[in-house]
mmCIF file of C-alpha atoms in Angstrom:
data_model
loop_
_atom_site.group_PDB
_atom_site.id
_atom_site.type_symbol
_atom_site.label_atom_id
_atom_site.label_comp_id
_atom_site.label_asym_id
_atom_site.label_seq_id
_atom_site.Cartn_x
_atom_site.Cartn_y
_atom_site.Cartn_z
ATOM 1 C CA MET A 1 -11.783 1.456 22.107
ATOM 2 C CA SER A 2 -9.785 0.199 19.454
ATOM 3 C CA HIS A 3 -7.724 2.483 17.128
ATOM 4 C CA THR A 4 -8.996 1.062 13.910
ATOM 5 C CA ALA A 5 -12.350 -0.089 12.707
ATOM 6 C CA ILE A 6 -13.916 -2.049 9.749
ATOM 7 C CA TRP A 7 -17.400 -1.402 8.506
ATOM 8 C CA THR A 8 -19.030 -4.002 6.468
ATOM 9 C CA VAL A 9 -22.298 -3.554 4.477
ATOM 10 C CA ARG A 10 -22.426 -7.210 3.626
ATOM 11 C CA GLU A 11 -22.291 -10.185 5.425
ATOM 12 C CA SER A 12 -20.355 -11.950 2.262
ATOM 13 C CA ALA A 13 -17.480 -9.530 3.283
ATOM 14 C CA LEU A 14 -17.014 -10.789 6.883
ATOM 15 C CA PRO A 15 -14.631 -13.475 5.928
ATOM 16 C CA LEU A 16 -12.156 -10.451 4.679
ATOM 17 C CA ALA A 17 -13.091 -8.286 7.430
ATOM 18 C CA ARG A 18 -12.129 -10.529 9.873
ATOM 19 C CA GLN A 19 -8.719 -11.468 8.162
ATOM 20 C CA LEU A 20 -8.100 -7.526 8.447
ATOM 21 C CA ALA A 21 -9.211 -7.178 11.928
ATOM 22 C CA ALA A 22 -7.177 -9.706 13.122
ATOM 23 C CA ALA A 23 -3.826 -8.119 11.359
ATOM 24 C CA LEU A 24 -4.720 -4.629 12.599
ATOM 25 C CA ASP A 25 -6.020 -5.299 16.113
ATOM 26 C CA ALA A 26 -9.578 -3.713 14.499
ATOM 27 C CA THR A 27 -13.054 -3.840 15.609
ATOM 28 C CA VAL A 28 -15.382 -5.003 12.879
ATOM 29 C CA TYR A 29 -18.884 -3.680 12.956
ATOM 30 C CA GLN A 30 -21.864 -5.606 11.165
ATOM 31 C CA PRO A 31 -24.633 -3.110 10.952
ATOM 32 C CA TRP A 32 -27.288 -5.836 9.801
ATOM 33 C CA GLN A 33 -27.233 -7.214 13.334
ATOM 34 C CA ARG A 34 -29.160 -4.041 14.368
ATOM 35 C CA PRO A 35 -31.842 -4.319 11.586
ATOM 36 C CA ASP A 36 -34.245 -1.721 13.307
ATOM 37 C CA ASP A 37 -31.529 0.795 13.101
ATOM 38 C CA ASN A 38 -30.691 3.008 10.333
ATOM 39 C CA ALA A 39 -26.837 1.551 8.850
ATOM 40 C CA ARG A 40 -25.991 5.264 8.238
ATOM 41 C CA GLN A 41 -26.904 6.492 11.389
ATOM 42 C CA GLN A 42 -24.726 3.709 13.072
ATOM 43 C CA PHE A 43 -22.035 4.608 11.147
ATOM 44 C CA ALA A 44 -22.174 8.326 12.068
ATOM 45 C CA ALA A 45 -22.483 7.512 15.788
ATOM 46 C CA ALA A 46 -19.254 5.667 15.778
ATOM 47 C CA PHE A 47 -17.326 7.618 13.342
ATOM 48 C CA HIS A 48 -15.269 9.825 15.907
ATOM 49 C CA GLN A 49 -14.883 6.725 18.328
ATOM 50 C CA HIS A 50 -11.893 5.393 16.174
ATOM 51 C CA ARG A 51 -8.771 6.823 14.564
ATOM 52 C CA GLN A 52 -8.821 4.967 11.343
ATOM 53 C CA TRP A 53 -11.434 3.329 9.027
ATOM 54 C CA VAL A 54 -11.540 0.710 6.854
ATOM 55 C CA LEU A 55 -14.502 0.883 4.684
ATOM 56 C CA LEU A 56 -15.453 -2.548 2.813
ATOM 57 C CA MET A 57 -17.684 -1.147 0.340
ATOM 58 C CA ALA A 58 -18.159 0.635 -2.777
ATOM 59 C CA SER A 59 -16.652 4.103 -3.063
ATOM 60 C CA GLY A 60 -20.039 5.619 -3.700
ATOM 61 C CA ILE A 61 -21.674 4.006 -0.776
ATOM 62 C CA ALA A 62 -18.819 5.380 1.516
ATOM 63 C CA VAL A 63 -19.209 8.831 0.146
ATOM 64 C CA ARG A 64 -22.496 8.733 1.240
ATOM 65 C CA TYR A 65 -21.948 7.118 4.373
ATOM 66 C CA LEU A 66 -19.425 9.871 5.171
ATOM 67 C CA ASP A 67 -21.779 12.837 3.722
ATOM 68 C CA GLY A 68 -21.781 15.700 6.218
ATOM 69 C CA LEU A 69 -19.216 13.746 8.978
ATOM 70 C CA PRO A 70 -15.681 15.391 8.174
ATOM 71 C CA GLN A 71 -14.921 18.358 10.032
ATOM 72 C CA SER A 72 -10.839 18.852 9.634
ATOM 73 C CA LYS A 73 -8.218 17.065 7.992
ATOM 74 C CA LEU A 74 -6.487 17.850 11.195
ATOM 75 C CA THR A 75 -8.851 15.781 13.598
ATOM 76 C CA ASP A 76 -10.726 13.186 10.900
ATOM 77 C CA PRO A 77 -10.399 9.626 11.254
ATOM 78 C CA ALA A 78 -8.393 8.158 8.419
ATOM 79 C CA VAL A 79 -10.723 6.430 6.127
ATOM 80 C CA VAL A 80 -9.813 3.721 3.419
ATOM 81 C CA VAL A 81 -12.251 2.368 1.172
ATOM 82 C CA LEU A 82 -11.628 -1.471 -0.014
ATOM 83 C CA ASP A 83 -13.682 -2.768 -2.360
ATOM 84 C CA GLU A 84 -15.072 -6.741 -1.274
ATOM 85 C CA ALA A 85 -12.685 -8.366 -3.565
ATOM 86 C CA ALA A 86 -9.696 -6.596 -2.286
ATOM 87 C CA ARG A 87 -8.475 -5.000 -5.336
ATOM 88 C CA PHE A 88 -8.049 -1.634 -4.608
ATOM 89 C CA ALA A 89 -7.331 0.374 -1.219
ATOM 90 C CA ILE A 90 -8.457 3.788 -1.561
ATOM 91 C CA PRO A 91 -7.569 6.520 1.115
ATOM 92 C CA LEU A 92 -10.585 8.800 0.941
ATOM 93 C CA LEU A 93 -9.981 11.153 4.213
ATOM 94 C CA SER A 94 -7.115 12.137 6.163
ATOM 95 C CA GLY A 95 -4.704 10.788 3.819
ATOM 96 C CA HIS A 96 -1.387 12.592 5.431
ATOM 97 C CA GLU A 97 -2.790 13.850 8.620
ATOM 98 C CA GLY A 98 -4.435 11.074 9.383
ATOM 99 C CA GLY A 99 -2.547 8.127 8.237
ATOM 100 C CA ALA A 100 -4.732 6.829 5.224
ATOM 101 C CA ASN A 101 -2.307 6.622 2.980
ATOM 102 C CA ALA A 102 -0.075 4.555 5.111
ATOM 103 C CA LEU A 103 -3.151 2.476 6.083
ATOM 104 C CA ALA A 104 -3.809 2.199 2.543
ATOM 105 C CA TYR A 105 -0.317 0.143 1.935
ATOM 106 C CA GLN A 106 -0.960 -1.753 5.289
ATOM 107 C CA ILE A 107 -3.886 -3.011 3.846
ATOM 108 C CA ALA A 108 -2.221 -3.630 0.342
ATOM 109 C CA ARG A 109 0.471 -5.693 2.138
ATOM 110 C CA LEU A 110 -2.157 -7.661 3.917
ATOM 111 C CA THR A 111 -4.541 -8.604 0.743
ATOM 112 C CA ALA A 112 -2.531 -7.704 -2.158
ATOM 113 C CA ALA A 113 -4.714 -4.891 -3.257
ATOM 114 C CA THR A 114 -3.361 -2.094 -5.089
ATOM 115 C CA PRO A 115 -3.322 1.367 -3.067
ATOM 116 C CA ALA A 116 -4.868 4.275 -5.186
ATOM 117 C CA ILE A 117 -2.711 7.027 -3.677
ATOM 118 C CA THR A 118 -4.064 10.596 -4.862
ATOM 119 C CA THR A 119 -2.828 12.829 -2.738
ATOM 120 C CA ALA A 120 -0.595 15.307 -5.054
ATOM 121 C CA THR A 121 2.563 15.198 -2.672
ATOM 122 C CA GLU A 122 2.602 11.473 -3.228
ATOM 123 C CA ALA A 123 1.062 11.089 -6.733
ATOM 124 C CA LEU A 124 3.809 13.616 -8.074
ATOM 125 C CA LYS A 125 6.900 11.908 -7.388
ATOM 126 C CA PRO A 126 8.161 10.258 -10.103
ATOM 127 C CA LEU A 127 10.220 7.531 -9.228
ATOM 128 C CA THR A 128 9.501 3.843 -8.330
ATOM 129 C CA LEU A 129 12.448 1.887 -6.567
ATOM 130 C CA GLY A 130 12.289 -2.173 -7.172
ATOM 131 C CA ILE A 131 14.259 -3.658 -4.515
ATOM 132 C CA GLY A 132 15.668 -7.280 -4.068
ATOM 133 C CA CYS A 133 17.832 -8.555 -1.424
ATOM 134 C CA ARG A 134 19.545 -11.505 0.117
ATOM 135 C CA ARG A 135 18.110 -12.556 3.632
ATOM 136 C CA GLY A 136 19.672 -10.451 6.470
ATOM 137 C CA LYS A 137 20.833 -7.479 4.383
ATOM 138 C CA SER A 138 21.020 -4.326 6.785
ATOM 139 C CA ALA A 139 19.069 -1.058 6.278
ATOM 140 C CA GLU A 140 22.604 0.472 5.632
ATOM 141 C CA ALA A 141 23.296 -1.971 2.955
ATOM 142 C CA ILE A 142 20.193 -1.226 1.338
ATOM 143 C CA GLU A 143 20.430 2.414 1.555
ATOM 144 C CA LEU A 144 23.994 2.339 -0.117
ATOM 145 C CA ALA A 145 22.673 0.190 -3.122
ATOM 146 C CA VAL A 146 20.105 2.664 -3.657
ATOM 147 C CA LEU A 147 22.210 5.693 -3.406
ATOM 148 C CA GLN A 148 24.270 4.305 -6.275
ATOM 149 C CA ALA A 149 21.341 3.102 -8.374
ATOM 150 C CA LEU A 150 19.815 6.645 -7.698
ATOM 151 C CA ALA A 151 23.286 8.126 -8.770
ATOM 152 C CA GLY A 152 22.297 11.733 -7.654
ATOM 153 C CA ARG A 153 18.520 11.835 -8.311
ATOM 154 C CA SER A 154 17.193 12.443 -4.579
ATOM 155 C CA LEU A 155 15.091 9.754 -2.201
ATOM 156 C CA THR A 156 12.259 12.829 -1.961
ATOM 157 C CA GLU A 157 11.865 11.730 -5.710
ATOM 158 C CA VAL A 158 10.949 8.296 -4.724
ATOM 159 C CA ARG A 159 6.917 7.806 -4.761
ATOM 160 C CA GLU A 160 7.174 3.804 -3.486
ATOM 161 C CA VAL A 161 9.498 1.133 -2.805
ATOM 162 C CA ALA A 162 8.186 -2.342 -4.689
ATOM 163 C CA THR A 163 9.297 -6.002 -3.750
ATOM 164 C CA ILE A 164 8.321 -9.614 -4.063
ATOM 165 C CA ASP A 165 6.030 -11.123 -1.373
ATOM 166 C CA LEU A 166 8.784 -13.275 0.203
ATOM 167 C CA LYS A 167 10.861 -10.082 1.264
ATOM 168 C CA ALA A 168 7.615 -8.724 2.873
ATOM 169 C CA ASP A 169 8.969 -8.998 6.308
ATOM 170 C CA GLU A 170 12.691 -8.336 5.724
ATOM 171 C CA ALA A 171 13.608 -6.474 8.444
ATOM 172 C CA GLY A 172 16.640 -4.401 6.583
ATOM 173 C CA LEU A 173 14.345 -3.298 4.152
ATOM 174 C CA LEU A 174 11.513 -2.362 6.306
ATOM 175 C CA GLU A 175 13.781 -0.364 8.304
ATOM 176 C CA PHE A 176 15.230 1.467 5.178
ATOM 177 C CA CYS A 177 11.674 2.072 4.078
ATOM 178 C CA ALA A 178 10.619 3.300 7.526
ATOM 179 C CA ARG A 179 13.811 5.573 7.875
ATOM 180 C CA HIS A 180 13.046 7.453 4.567
ATOM 181 C CA ALA A 181 9.185 7.444 5.144
ATOM 182 C CA LEU A 182 9.095 5.406 1.877
ATOM 183 C CA PRO A 183 5.766 3.182 1.420
ATOM 184 C CA LEU A 184 6.507 -0.602 0.550
ATOM 185 C CA ARG A 185 4.653 -2.226 -1.980
ATOM 186 C CA VAL A 186 4.479 -5.881 -1.811
ATOM 187 C CA ILE A 187 3.898 -7.970 -5.211
ATOM 188 C CA ALA A 188 2.914 -11.467 -5.190
ATOM 189 C CA ARG A 189 5.461 -13.645 -6.643
ATOM 190 C CA ALA A 190 2.684 -15.230 -9.127
ATOM 191 C CA ASP A 191 2.459 -11.825 -10.528
ATOM 192 C CA VAL A 192 5.876 -11.333 -10.825
ATOM 193 C CA ALA A 193 6.689 -14.911 -12.731
ATOM 194 C CA ALA A 194 3.675 -13.669 -14.922
ATOM 195 C CA ARG A 195 5.736 -11.028 -16.135
ATOM 196 C CA GLY A 196 8.690 -11.679 -18.286
ATOM 197 C CA TRP A 197 10.354 -8.130 -17.320
ATOM 198 C CA THR A 198 13.554 -8.935 -16.516
ATOM 199 C CA GLY A 199 16.266 -7.687 -18.423
ATOM 200 C CA GLN A 200 19.154 -10.044 -16.860
ATOM 201 C CA PRO A 201 17.447 -13.170 -15.404
ATOM 202 C CA SER A 202 19.381 -14.717 -12.483
ATOM 203 C CA ALA A 203 19.813 -18.334 -12.057
ATOM 204 C CA TRP A 204 20.101 -17.888 -8.365
ATOM 205 C CA VAL A 205 16.859 -16.311 -7.993
ATOM 206 C CA GLN A 206 15.268 -18.787 -10.180
ATOM 207 C CA GLN A 207 16.610 -21.406 -7.793
ATOM 208 C CA ASN A 208 15.640 -20.020 -4.624
ATOM 209 C CA VAL A 209 12.509 -17.738 -5.320
ATOM 210 C CA GLY A 210 11.075 -19.264 -8.848
ATOM 211 C CA VAL A 211 11.391 -16.296 -10.754
ATOM 212 C CA ASP A 212 14.027 -14.687 -12.844
ATOM 213 C CA GLY A 213 14.271 -11.625 -11.201
ATOM 214 C CA VAL A 214 12.933 -9.287 -8.420
ATOM 215 C CA CYS A 215 13.546 -5.484 -8.621
ATOM 216 C CA GLU A 216 12.899 -5.149 -12.049
ATOM 217 C CA PRO A 217 9.549 -6.836 -12.506
ATOM 218 C CA CYS A 218 8.605 -5.504 -9.059
ATOM 219 C CA ALA A 219 9.105 -1.904 -10.013
ATOM 220 C CA LEU A 220 7.380 -2.112 -13.321
ATOM 221 C CA ILE A 221 4.366 -3.641 -12.123
ATOM 222 C CA ALA A 222 4.036 -1.064 -9.742
ATOM 223 C CA SER A 223 4.648 1.792 -11.833
ATOM 224 C CA PRO A 224 2.737 0.382 -15.005
ATOM 225 C CA ARG A 225 3.141 3.527 -16.944
ATOM 226 C CA GLY A 226 6.488 3.997 -16.301
ATOM 227 C CA ARG A 227 9.947 3.266 -18.371
ATOM 228 C CA LEU A 228 13.278 1.386 -16.570
ATOM 229 C CA LEU A 229 15.106 4.298 -15.984
ATOM 230 C CA VAL A 230 18.155 2.297 -14.247
ATOM 231 C CA PRO A 231 17.834 -1.662 -15.101
ATOM 232 C CA LYS A 232 18.993 -4.240 -12.351
ATOM 233 C CA MET A 233 22.034 -2.952 -10.555
ATOM 234 C CA ALA A 234 23.466 -5.262 -7.857
ATOM 235 C CA ARG A 235 26.093 -4.410 -5.086
ATOM 236 C CA GLU A 236 26.769 -6.802 -2.541
ATOM 237 C CA GLY A 237 23.362 -8.748 -2.274
ATOM 238 C CA VAL A 238 21.247 -6.380 -2.789
ATOM 239 C CA THR A 239 19.554 -5.645 -6.412
ATOM 240 C CA VAL A 240 17.839 -2.307 -7.209
ATOM 241 C CA ALA A 241 15.771 -0.925 -10.382
ATOM 242 C CA VAL A 242 14.310 2.486 -11.116
ATOM 243 C CA VAL A 243 11.137 3.209 -12.949
ATOM 244 C CA GLU A 244 10.365 6.694 -13.767
ATOM 245 C CA ASP A 245 6.736 7.467 -14.284
ATOM 246 C CA GLY A 246 6.388 8.488 -18.056
ATOM 247 C CA PHE A 247 3.110 10.802 -17.296
ATOM 248 C CA VAL A 248 5.241 13.199 -15.155
ATOM 249 C CA SER A 249 8.207 13.339 -17.409
ATOM 250 C CA ALA A 250 6.071 14.253 -20.742
ATOM 251 C CA SER A 251 4.023 16.972 -18.841
ATOM 252 C CA GLU A 252 7.417 18.739 -17.529
#
């Protein structure tokens, strides 16, 4: 039995379901193939057979599917709702203990969806880091640049790290994020290019990546309500920008 399962309610969502299944090594359920069985009853029978679920459907339908099934946040499977246009990945059940928050970020990296994290532990963290780096930079080099940019603020205040899609597989960046349990948000290069939020355009980045900058626009896109607390700071091939969420600051 696979660890992860994907439930679709419409055949039109199958291409997206299959794309995700290939990346997540997941089982895809197609309830319409058993027209004599009620779809919600099929889901209920399969719910506890997997540890993670991706529900490709509207959130309202997902709520009805889950009605009566959750038992404990310590034992329930993680559930992430993804709309069929792959715009939002919403952890609906077992965000912390079950890993739905992490799964939402994983889905976001695969589909360019926005992870909609609502658990207070993450949502109330005020800082977002935008990070760019030359290929092959180590986790240690990235950490030194981040700590310099934070200037005494704690890594525990960081909600997420944002970077451009070309750096989605950057080993040092992935190791740095894993080491500090920071979710990595990947922004599509087209989205970065469409926004001119770069205070110090880089000719090297423009020539090699095709955008004026990485760290500032990525951080601002990931935190659209935030303000640029630390503009691009460069240290030995790593650039870091820090954005602080304006809503959290205003409420303090």
